[in-house]
mmCIF file of C-alpha atoms and ligand atoms in Angstrom:
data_model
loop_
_atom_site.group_PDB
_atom_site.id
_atom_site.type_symbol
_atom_site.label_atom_id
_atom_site.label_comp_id
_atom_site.label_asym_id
_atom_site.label_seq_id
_atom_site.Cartn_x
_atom_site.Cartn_y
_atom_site.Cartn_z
ATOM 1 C CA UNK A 1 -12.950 -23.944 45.310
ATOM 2 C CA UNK A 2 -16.232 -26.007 46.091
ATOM 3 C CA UNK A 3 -17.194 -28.224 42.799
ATOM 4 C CA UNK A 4 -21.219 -28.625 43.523
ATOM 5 C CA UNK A 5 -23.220 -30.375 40.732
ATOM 6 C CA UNK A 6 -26.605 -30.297 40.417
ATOM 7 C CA UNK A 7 -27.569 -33.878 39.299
ATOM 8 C CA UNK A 8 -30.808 -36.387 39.031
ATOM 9 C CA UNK A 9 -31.016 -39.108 36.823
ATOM 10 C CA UNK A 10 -34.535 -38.078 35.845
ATOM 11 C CA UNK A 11 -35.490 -35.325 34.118
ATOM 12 C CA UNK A 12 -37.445 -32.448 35.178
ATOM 13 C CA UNK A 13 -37.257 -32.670 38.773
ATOM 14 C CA UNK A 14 -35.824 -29.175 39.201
ATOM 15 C CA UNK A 15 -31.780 -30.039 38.759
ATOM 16 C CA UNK A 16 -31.574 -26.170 36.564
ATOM 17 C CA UNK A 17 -33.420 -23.912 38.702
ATOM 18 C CA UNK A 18 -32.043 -25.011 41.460
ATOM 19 C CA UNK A 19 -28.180 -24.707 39.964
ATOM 20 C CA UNK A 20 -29.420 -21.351 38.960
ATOM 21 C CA UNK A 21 -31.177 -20.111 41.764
ATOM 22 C CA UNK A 22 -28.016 -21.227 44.807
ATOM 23 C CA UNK A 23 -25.417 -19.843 41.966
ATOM 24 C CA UNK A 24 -26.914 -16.649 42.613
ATOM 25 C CA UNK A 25 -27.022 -16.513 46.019
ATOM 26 C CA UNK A 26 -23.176 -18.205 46.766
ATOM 27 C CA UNK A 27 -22.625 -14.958 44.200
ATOM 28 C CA UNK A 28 -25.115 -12.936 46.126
ATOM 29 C CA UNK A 29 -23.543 -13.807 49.605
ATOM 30 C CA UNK A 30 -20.156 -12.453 48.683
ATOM 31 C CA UNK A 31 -18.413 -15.596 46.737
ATOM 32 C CA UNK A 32 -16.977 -15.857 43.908
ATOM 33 C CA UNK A 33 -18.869 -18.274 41.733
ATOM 34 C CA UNK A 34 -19.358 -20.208 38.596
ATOM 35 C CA UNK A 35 -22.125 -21.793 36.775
ATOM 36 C CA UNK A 36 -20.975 -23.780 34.285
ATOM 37 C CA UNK A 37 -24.104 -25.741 32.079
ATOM 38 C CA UNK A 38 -23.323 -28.873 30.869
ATOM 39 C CA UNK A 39 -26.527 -29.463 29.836
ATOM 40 C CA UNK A 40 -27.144 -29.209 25.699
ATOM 41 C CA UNK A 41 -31.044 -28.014 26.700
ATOM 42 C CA UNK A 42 -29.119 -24.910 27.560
ATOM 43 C CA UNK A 43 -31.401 -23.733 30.144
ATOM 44 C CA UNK A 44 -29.559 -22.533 32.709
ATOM 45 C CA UNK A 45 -27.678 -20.099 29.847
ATOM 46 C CA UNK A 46 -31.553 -18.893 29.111
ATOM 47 C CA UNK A 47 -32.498 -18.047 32.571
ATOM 48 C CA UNK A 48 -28.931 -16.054 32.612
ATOM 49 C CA UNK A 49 -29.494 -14.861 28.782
ATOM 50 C CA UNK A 50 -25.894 -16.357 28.043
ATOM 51 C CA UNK A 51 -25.064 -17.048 24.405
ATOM 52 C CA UNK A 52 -21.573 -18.869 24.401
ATOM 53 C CA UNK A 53 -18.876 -16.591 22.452
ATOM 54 C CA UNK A 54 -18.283 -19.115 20.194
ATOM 55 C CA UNK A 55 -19.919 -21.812 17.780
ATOM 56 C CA UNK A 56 -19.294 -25.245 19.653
ATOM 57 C CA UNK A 57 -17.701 -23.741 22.658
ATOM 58 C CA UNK A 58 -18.822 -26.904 24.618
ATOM 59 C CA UNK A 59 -16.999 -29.302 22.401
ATOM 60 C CA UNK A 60 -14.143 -27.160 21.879
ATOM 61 C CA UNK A 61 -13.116 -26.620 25.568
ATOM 62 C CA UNK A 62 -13.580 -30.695 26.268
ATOM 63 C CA UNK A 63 -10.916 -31.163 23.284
ATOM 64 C CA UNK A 64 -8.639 -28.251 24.632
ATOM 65 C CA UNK A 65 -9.161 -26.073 21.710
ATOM 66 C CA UNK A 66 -10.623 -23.045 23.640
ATOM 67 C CA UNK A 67 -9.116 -22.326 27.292
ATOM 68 C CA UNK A 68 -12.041 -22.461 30.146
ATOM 69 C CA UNK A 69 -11.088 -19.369 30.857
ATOM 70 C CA UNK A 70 -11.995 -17.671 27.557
ATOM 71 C CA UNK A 71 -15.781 -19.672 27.733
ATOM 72 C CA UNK A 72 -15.911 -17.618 31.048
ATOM 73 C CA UNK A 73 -18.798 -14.974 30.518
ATOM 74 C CA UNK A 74 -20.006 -12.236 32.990
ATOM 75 C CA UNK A 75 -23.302 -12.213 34.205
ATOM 76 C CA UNK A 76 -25.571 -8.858 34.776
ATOM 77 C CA UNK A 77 -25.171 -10.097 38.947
ATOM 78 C CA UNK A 78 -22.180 -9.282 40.929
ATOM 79 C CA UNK A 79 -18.730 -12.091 41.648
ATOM 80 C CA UNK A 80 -21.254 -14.606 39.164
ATOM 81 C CA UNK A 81 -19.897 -15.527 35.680
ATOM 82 C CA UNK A 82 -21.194 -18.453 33.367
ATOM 83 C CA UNK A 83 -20.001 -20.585 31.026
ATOM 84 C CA UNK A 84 -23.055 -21.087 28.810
ATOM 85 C CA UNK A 85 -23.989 -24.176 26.785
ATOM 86 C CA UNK A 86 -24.615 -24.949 23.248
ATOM 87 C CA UNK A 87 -26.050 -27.574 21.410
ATOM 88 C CA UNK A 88 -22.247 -29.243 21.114
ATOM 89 C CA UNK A 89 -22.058 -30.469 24.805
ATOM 90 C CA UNK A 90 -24.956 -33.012 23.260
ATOM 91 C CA UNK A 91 -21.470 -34.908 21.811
ATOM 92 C CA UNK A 92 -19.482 -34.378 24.659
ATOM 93 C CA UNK A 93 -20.179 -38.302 25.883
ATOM 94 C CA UNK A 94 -18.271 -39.465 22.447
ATOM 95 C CA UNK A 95 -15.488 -36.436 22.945
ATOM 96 C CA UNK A 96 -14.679 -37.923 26.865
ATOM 97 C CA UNK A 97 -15.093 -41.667 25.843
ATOM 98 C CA UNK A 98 -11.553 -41.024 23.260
ATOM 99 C CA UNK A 99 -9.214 -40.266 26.478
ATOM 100 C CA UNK A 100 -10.959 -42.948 29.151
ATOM 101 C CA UNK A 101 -10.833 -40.661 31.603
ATOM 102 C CA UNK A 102 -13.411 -39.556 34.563
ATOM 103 C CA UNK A 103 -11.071 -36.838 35.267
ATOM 104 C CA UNK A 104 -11.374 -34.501 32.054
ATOM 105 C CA UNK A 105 -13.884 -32.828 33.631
ATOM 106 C CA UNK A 106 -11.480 -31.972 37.081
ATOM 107 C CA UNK A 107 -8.792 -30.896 34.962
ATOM 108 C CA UNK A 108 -10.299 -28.561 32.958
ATOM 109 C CA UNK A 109 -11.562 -26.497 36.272
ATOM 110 C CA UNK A 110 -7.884 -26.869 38.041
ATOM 111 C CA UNK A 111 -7.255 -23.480 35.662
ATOM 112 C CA UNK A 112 -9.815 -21.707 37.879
ATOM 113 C CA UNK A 113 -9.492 -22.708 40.687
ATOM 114 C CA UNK A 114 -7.742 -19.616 42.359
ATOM 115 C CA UNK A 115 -10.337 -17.807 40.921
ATOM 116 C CA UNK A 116 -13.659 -19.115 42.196
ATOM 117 C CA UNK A 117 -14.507 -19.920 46.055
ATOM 118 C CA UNK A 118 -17.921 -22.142 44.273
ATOM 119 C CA UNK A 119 -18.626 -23.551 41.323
ATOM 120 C CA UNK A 120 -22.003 -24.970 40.191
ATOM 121 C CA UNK A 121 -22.635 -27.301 37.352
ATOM 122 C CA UNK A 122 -25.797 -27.963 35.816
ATOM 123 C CA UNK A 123 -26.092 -31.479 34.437
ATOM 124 C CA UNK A 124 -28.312 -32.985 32.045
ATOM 125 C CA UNK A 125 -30.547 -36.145 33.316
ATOM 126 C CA UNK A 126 -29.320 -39.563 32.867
ATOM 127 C CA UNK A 127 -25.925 -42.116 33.509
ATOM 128 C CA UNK A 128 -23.521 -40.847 30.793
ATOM 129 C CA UNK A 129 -19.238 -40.503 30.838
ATOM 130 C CA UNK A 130 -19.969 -36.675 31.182
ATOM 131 C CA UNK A 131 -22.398 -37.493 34.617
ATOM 132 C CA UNK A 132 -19.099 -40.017 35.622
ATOM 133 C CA UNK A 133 -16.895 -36.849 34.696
ATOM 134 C CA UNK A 134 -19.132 -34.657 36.868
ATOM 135 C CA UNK A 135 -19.268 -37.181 39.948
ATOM 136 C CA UNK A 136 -15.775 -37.417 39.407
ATOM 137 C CA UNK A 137 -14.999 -33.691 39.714
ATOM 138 C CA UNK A 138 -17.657 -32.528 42.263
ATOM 139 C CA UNK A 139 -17.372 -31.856 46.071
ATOM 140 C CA UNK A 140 -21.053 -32.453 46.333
ATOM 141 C CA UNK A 141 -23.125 -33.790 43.688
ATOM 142 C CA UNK A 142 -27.206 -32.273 44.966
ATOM 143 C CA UNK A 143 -30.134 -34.584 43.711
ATOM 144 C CA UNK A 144 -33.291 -32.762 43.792
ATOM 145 C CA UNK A 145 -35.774 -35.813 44.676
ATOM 146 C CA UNK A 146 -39.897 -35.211 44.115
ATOM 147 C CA UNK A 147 -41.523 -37.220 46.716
ATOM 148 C CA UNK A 148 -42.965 -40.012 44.794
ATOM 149 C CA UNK A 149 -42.757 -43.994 44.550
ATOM 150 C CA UNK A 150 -40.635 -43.521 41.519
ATOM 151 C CA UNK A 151 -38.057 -40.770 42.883
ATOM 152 C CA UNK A 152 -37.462 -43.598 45.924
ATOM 153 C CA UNK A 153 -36.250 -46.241 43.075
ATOM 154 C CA UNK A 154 -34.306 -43.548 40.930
ATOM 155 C CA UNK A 155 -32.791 -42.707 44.290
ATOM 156 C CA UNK A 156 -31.717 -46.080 45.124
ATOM 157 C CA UNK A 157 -30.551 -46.589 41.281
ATOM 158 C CA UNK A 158 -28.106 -43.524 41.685
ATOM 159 C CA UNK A 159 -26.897 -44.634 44.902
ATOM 160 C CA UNK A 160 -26.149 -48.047 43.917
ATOM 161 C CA UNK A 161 -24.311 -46.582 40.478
ATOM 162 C CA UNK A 162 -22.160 -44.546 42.697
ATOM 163 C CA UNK A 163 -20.795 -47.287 45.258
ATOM 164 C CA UNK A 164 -20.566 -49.307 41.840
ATOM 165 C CA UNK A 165 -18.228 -46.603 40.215
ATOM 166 C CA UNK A 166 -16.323 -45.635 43.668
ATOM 167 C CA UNK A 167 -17.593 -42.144 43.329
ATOM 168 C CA UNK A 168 -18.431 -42.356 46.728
ATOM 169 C CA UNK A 169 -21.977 -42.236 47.973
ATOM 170 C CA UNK A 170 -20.840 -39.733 50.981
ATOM 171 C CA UNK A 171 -20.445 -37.053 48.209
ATOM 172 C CA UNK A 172 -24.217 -37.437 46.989
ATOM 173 C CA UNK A 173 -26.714 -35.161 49.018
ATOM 174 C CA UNK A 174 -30.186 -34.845 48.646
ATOM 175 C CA UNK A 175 -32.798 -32.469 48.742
ATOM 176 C CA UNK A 176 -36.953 -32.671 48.038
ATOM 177 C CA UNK A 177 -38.442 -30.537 45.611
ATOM 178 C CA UNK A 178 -41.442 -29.708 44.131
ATOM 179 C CA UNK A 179 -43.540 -30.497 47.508
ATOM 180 C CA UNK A 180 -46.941 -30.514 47.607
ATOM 181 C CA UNK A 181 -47.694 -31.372 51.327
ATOM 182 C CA UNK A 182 -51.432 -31.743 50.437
ATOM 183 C CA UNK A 183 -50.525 -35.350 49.076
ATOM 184 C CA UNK A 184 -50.225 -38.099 51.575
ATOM 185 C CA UNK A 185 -47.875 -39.490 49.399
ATOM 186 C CA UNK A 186 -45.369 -36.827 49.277
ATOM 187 C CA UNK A 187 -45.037 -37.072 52.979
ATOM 188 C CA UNK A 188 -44.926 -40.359 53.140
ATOM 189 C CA UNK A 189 -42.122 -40.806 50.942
ATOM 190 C CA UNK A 190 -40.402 -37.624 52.736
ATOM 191 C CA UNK A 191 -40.789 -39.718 56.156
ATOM 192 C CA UNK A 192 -39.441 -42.787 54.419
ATOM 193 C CA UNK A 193 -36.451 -40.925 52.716
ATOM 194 C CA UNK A 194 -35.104 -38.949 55.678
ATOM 195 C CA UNK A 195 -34.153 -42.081 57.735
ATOM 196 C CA UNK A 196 -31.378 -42.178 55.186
ATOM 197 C CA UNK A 197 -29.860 -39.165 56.588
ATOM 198 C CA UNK A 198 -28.677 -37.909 53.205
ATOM 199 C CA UNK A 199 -31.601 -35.128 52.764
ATOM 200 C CA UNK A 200 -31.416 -31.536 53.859
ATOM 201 C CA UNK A 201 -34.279 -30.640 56.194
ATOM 202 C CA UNK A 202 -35.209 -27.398 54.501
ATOM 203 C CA UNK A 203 -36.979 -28.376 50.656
ATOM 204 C CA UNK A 204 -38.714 -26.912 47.788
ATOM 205 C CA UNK A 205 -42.283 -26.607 47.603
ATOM 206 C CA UNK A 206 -44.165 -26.714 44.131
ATOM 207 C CA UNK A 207 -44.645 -22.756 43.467
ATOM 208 C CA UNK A 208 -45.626 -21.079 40.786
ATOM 209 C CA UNK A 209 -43.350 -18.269 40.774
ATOM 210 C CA UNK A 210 -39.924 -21.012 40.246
ATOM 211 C CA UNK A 211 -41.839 -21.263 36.795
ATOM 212 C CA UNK A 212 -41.858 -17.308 36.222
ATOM 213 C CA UNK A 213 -38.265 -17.564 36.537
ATOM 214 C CA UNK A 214 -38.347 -18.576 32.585
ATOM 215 C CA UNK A 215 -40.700 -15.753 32.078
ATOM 216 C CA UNK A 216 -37.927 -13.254 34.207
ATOM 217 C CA UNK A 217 -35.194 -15.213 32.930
ATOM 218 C CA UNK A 218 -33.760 -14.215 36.107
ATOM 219 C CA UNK A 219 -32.903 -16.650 39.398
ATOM 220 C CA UNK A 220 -36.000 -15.640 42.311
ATOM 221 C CA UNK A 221 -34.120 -13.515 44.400
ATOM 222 C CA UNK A 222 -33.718 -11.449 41.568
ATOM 223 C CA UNK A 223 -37.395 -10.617 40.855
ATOM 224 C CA UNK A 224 -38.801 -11.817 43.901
ATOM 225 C CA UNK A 225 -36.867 -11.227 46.769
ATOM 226 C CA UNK A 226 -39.383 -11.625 49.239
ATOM 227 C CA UNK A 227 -41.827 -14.248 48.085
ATOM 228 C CA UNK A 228 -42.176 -17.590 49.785
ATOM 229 C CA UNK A 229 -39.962 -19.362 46.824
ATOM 230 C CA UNK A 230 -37.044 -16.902 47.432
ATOM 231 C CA UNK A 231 -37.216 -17.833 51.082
ATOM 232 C CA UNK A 232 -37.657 -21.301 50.411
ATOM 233 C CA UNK A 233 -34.570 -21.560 48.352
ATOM 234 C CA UNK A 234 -32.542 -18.897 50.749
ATOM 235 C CA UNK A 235 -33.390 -21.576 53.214
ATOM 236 C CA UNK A 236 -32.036 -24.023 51.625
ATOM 237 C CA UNK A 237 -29.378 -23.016 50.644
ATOM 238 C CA UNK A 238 -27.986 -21.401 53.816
ATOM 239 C CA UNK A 239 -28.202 -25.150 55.399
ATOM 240 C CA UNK A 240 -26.423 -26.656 52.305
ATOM 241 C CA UNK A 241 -23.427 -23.719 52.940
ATOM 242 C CA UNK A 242 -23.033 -24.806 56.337
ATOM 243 C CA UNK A 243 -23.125 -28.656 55.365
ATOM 244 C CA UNK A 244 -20.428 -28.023 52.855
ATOM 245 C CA UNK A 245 -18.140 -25.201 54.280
ATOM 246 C CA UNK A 246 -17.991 -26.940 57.498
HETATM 247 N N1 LIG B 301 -40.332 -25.991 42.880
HETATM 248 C C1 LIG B 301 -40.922 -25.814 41.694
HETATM 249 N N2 LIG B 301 -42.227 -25.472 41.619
HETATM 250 C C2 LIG B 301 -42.836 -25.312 40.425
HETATM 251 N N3 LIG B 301 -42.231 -25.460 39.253
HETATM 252 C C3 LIG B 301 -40.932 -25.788 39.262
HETATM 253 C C4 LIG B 301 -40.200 -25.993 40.467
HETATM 254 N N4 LIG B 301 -38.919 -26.320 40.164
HETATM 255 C C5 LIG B 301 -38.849 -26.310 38.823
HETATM 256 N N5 LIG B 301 -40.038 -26.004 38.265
HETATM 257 C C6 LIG B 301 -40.399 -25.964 36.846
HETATM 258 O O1 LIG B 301 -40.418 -27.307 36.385
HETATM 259 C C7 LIG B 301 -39.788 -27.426 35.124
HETATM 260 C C8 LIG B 301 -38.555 -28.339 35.242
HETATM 261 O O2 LIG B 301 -37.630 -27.729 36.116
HETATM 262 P P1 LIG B 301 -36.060 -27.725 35.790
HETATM 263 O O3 LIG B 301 -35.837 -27.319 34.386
HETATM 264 O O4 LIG B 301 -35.378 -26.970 36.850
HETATM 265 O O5 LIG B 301 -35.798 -29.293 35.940
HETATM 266 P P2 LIG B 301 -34.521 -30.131 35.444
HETATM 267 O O6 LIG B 301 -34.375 -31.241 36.421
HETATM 268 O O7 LIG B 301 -33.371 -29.235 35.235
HETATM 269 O O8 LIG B 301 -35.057 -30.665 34.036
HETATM 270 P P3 LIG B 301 -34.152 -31.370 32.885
HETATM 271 O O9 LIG B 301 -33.950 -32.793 33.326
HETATM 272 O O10 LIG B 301 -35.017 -31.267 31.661
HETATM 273 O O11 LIG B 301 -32.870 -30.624 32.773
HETATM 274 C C9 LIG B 301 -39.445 -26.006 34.687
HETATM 275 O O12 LIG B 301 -40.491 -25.526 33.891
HETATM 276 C C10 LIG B 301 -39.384 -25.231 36.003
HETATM 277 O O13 LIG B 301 -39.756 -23.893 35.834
HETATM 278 MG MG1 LIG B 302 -32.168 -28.920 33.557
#
């Protein structure tokens, strides 16, 4: 079982439609796959029309009162199930801080693990014990980086946190998103970032059909298996398989 997160500590750089879009297509290509959203914003559960089965099902399976297993939902897509989020996993920082422990989050997926070859976890934005929880657990934590000023400071900020914590920067891989090579700037700060070795060649483009994905609520390949995005994102994904299956 591959643990990948998608992670950033800023917000709105494209962590949920990219969890939501490669979920799909690890599913799509034949694996059997997870999403589990972590973040209280619940999006990823919208674009997948997941309700949780339960009232507080986030808090509940972080204090072992409901089994992962029973927060397990199908999706309408083939080998992909969910475990959707509710407003609860907004307390799930205080819930982890009572035990100390960056491992909770591990645990908890050790009762699956026979049953899923990938598992991808959509995190909210920000430096939290639930993001230490998630670092903790994941094979591969993917930061979706827009190519600005800013993103190259965030970047170093969550690089710096990780060596700091002993995550272990090797596990942090990047990716850009939400291109727009008509601005010098975005490819200068590509140029700059890539010397670091840690971003995937293939990227994300700023397209207007990711958005219709809310409108859809459906990942692209669903509803628009052969625009640009869809290849884009096939693209990308297909490199980031090989990086992490080798
Ligand atoms: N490549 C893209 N091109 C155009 N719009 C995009 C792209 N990626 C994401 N978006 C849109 O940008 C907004 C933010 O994207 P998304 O929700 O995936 O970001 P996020 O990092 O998960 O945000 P948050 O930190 O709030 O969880 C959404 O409205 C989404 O539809
Ligand atoms: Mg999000």
């Amino acid at each position: 079982m591959v643990i990948v997160s998608l992670y950033n500590l800023k917000g709105g750089v494209g962590k949920t439609a990219s969890s939501v879009n490669f979920a799909y297509m690890a599913a799509a290509d034949g694996y059997s796959t997870l999403i589990w959203d972590l973040d209280p914003q619940g999006a990823a559960s919208f674009y997948y029309n997941a309700q949780p089965k339960e009232k507080g099902a986030a808090k509940k399976i972080i204090e072992h009162n409901m089994s992962i297993e029973d927060a397990i939902m199908s999706t309408p897509y083939e080998n992909l199930d969910i475990i959707p989020a509710d407003i609860s996993a907004r307390k799930l920082d205080l819930l982890l801080d009572d035990k100390h422990s960056k491992k909770q989050i591990r645990n908890l997926l050790k009762a699956v693990q026979q049953q899923y070859d990938f598992v991808f976890i959509d995190c909210p934005p920000g430096f939290s014990l639930l993001a230490d929880n998630i670092f903790f657990a994941s094979d591969i934590v993917l930061m979706p980086v827009i190519p600005t000023t800013l993103s190259v400071r965030t970047y170093d900020i969550v690089k710096s946190y990780f060596e700091d914590k002993g995550v272990g920067v090797d596990k942090l891989m990047c990716f850009f998103s939400m291109v727009d090579m008509r601005k010098n700037m975005h490819k200068d700060v590509m140029g700059e970032l890539v010397k670091d070795k840690r971003f995937f060649e293939y990227y994300i483009p700023y397209l207007s059909d990711i958005e219709k994905m809310g409108i859809s609520h459906a990942p692209i390949e669903a509803f628009a298996r052969s625009s640009y995005a869809a290849t884009c994102y096939r693209a990308l994904w297909n490199e980031i398989k090989e990086g992490v299956l080798e």
